[in-house]
XYZ file of C-alpha atoms in Angstrom:
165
model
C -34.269 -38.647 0.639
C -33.192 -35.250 -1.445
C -31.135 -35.509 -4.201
C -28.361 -32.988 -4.236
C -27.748 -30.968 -7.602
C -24.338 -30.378 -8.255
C -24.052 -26.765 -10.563
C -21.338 -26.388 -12.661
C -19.106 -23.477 -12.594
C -20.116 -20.656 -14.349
C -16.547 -19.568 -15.135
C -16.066 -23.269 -17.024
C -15.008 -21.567 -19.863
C -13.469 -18.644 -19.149
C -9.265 -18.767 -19.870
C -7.152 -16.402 -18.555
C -3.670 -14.936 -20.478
C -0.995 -14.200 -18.688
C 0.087 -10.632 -19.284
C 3.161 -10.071 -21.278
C 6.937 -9.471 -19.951
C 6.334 -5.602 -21.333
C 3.354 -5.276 -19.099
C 4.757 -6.210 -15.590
C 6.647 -5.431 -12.843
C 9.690 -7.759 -12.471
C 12.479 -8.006 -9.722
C 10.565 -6.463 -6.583
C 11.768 -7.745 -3.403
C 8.150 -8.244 -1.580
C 8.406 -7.371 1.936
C 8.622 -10.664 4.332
C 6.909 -9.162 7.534
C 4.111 -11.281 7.792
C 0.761 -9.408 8.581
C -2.860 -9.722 7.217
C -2.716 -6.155 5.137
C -2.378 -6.430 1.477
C 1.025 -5.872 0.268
C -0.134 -2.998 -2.665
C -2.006 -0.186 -3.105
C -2.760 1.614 -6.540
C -4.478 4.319 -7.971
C -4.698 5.484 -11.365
C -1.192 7.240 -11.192
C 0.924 4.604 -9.563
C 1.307 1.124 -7.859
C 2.922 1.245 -4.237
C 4.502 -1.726 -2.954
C 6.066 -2.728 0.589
C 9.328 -3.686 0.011
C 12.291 -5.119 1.719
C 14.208 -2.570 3.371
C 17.248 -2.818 5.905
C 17.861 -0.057 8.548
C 13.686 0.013 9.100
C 10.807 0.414 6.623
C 10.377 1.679 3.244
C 7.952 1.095 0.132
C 8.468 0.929 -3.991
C 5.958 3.885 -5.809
C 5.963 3.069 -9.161
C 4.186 4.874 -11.841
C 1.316 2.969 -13.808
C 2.986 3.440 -17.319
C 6.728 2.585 -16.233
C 6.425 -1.410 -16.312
C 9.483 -3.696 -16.763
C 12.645 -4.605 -14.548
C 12.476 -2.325 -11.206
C 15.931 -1.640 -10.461
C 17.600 -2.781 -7.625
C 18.669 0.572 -6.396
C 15.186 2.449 -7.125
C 14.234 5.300 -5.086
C 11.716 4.185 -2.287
C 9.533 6.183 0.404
C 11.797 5.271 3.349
C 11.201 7.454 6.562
C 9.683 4.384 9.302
C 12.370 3.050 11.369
C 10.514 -0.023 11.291
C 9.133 -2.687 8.740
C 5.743 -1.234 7.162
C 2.669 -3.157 7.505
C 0.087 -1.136 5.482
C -0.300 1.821 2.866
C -3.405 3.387 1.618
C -3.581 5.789 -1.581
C -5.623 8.877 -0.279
C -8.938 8.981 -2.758
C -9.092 12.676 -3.115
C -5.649 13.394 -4.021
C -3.487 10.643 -6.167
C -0.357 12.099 -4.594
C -0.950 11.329 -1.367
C -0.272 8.117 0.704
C -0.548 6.931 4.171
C 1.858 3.795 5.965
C 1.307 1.933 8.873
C 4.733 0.549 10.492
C 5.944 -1.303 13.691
C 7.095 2.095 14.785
C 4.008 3.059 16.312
C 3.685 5.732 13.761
C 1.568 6.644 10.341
C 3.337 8.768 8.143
C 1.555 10.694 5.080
C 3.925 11.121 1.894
C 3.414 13.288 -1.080
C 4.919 11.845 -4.298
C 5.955 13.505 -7.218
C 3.653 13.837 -10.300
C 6.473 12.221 -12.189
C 7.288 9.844 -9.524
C 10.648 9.150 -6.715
C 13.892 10.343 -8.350
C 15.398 10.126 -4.989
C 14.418 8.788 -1.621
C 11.763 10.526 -0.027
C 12.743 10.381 3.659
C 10.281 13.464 4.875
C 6.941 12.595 5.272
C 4.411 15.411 4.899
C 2.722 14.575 8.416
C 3.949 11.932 11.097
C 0.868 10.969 13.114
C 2.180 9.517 16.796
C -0.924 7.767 19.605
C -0.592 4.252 19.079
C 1.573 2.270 21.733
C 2.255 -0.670 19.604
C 2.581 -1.325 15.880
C 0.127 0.123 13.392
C -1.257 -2.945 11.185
C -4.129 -0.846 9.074
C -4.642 2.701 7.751
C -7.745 3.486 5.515
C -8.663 7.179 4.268
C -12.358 8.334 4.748
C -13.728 8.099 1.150
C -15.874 11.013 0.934
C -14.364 13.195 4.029
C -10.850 14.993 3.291
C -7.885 15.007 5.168
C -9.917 12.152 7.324
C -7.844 9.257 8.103
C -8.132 5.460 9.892
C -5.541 3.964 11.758
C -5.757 0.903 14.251
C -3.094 -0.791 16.183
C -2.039 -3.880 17.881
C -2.850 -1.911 21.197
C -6.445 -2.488 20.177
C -6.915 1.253 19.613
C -8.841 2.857 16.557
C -7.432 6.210 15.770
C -9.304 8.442 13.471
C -7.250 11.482 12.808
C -7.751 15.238 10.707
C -4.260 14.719 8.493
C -4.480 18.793 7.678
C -4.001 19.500 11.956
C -2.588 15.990 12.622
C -4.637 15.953 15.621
């Protein structure tokens, strides 16, 4: 008969601190569209975040540096008619990003170096192909203009985002 060793964690005594009032992002109303996609994306500009939007889809872009209370009435990338299920920050560009919605579309926004002041409504490219809702989009990391999008029609779409073919 084996006897079993039982390891003790490794992380034991590591504490964590929770980060300071100053230092977050408070009052964001968190989309409630449930799908398996993370909620965020960041870069090293900004922080986007699917939000709660009524009339179709839309998504917070916050920069890094501006933490606190997110106003209510904050400017938000709102051009899917649709709830969004999925955003990706383009790696060659920190401008860009890409959304995923239960429009059957993907939409690619430029933002601001300075971030929304108003509602960005116009997307830079609208990509159209998928016959159901568009649950992931992922950017090529070494190709440009080279994005991923797959669909609840079980369709993988890989598409040039400078031709939108």
């Amino acid at each position: 008969m084996s006897r079993q060793v039982v390891r003790s964690s490794k992380f034991r005594h590591v504490f964590g601190q929770p980060a300071k009032a100053d230092q977050c992002y408070e009052d964001v109303r968190v989309s409630q569209t449930t799908w398996d996609s993370g909620f965020c994306a960041v870069n090293p500009k900004f922080v986007a975040l699917i939000c709660e939007a009524s009339g179709g889809g839309a998504f917070l872009v916050l920069p890094l540096g501006k933490t606190g209370r997110v106003d209510k009435n904050a400017p938000t990338v709102c051009g899917h008619t649709a709830p969004v299920l999925d955003i990706a920050w383009c790696p060659h560009n920190d401008n860009v990003i890409a959304s995923g919605s239960e429009d059957c579309t993907v939409m690619v926004w430029e933002i601001p170096d300075g971030g929304l002041m108003l509602p960005l409504r116009e997307p830079v490219v609208t990509l159209e192909g998928h016959t159901k809702r568009v649950g992931i989009v992922a950017w090529h990391t070494t190709a440009q203009n080279v994005l991923l999008s797959a669909g609840c029609d079980n369709v993988i779409m890989v598409w040039d985002v400078g031709t939108g073919a």
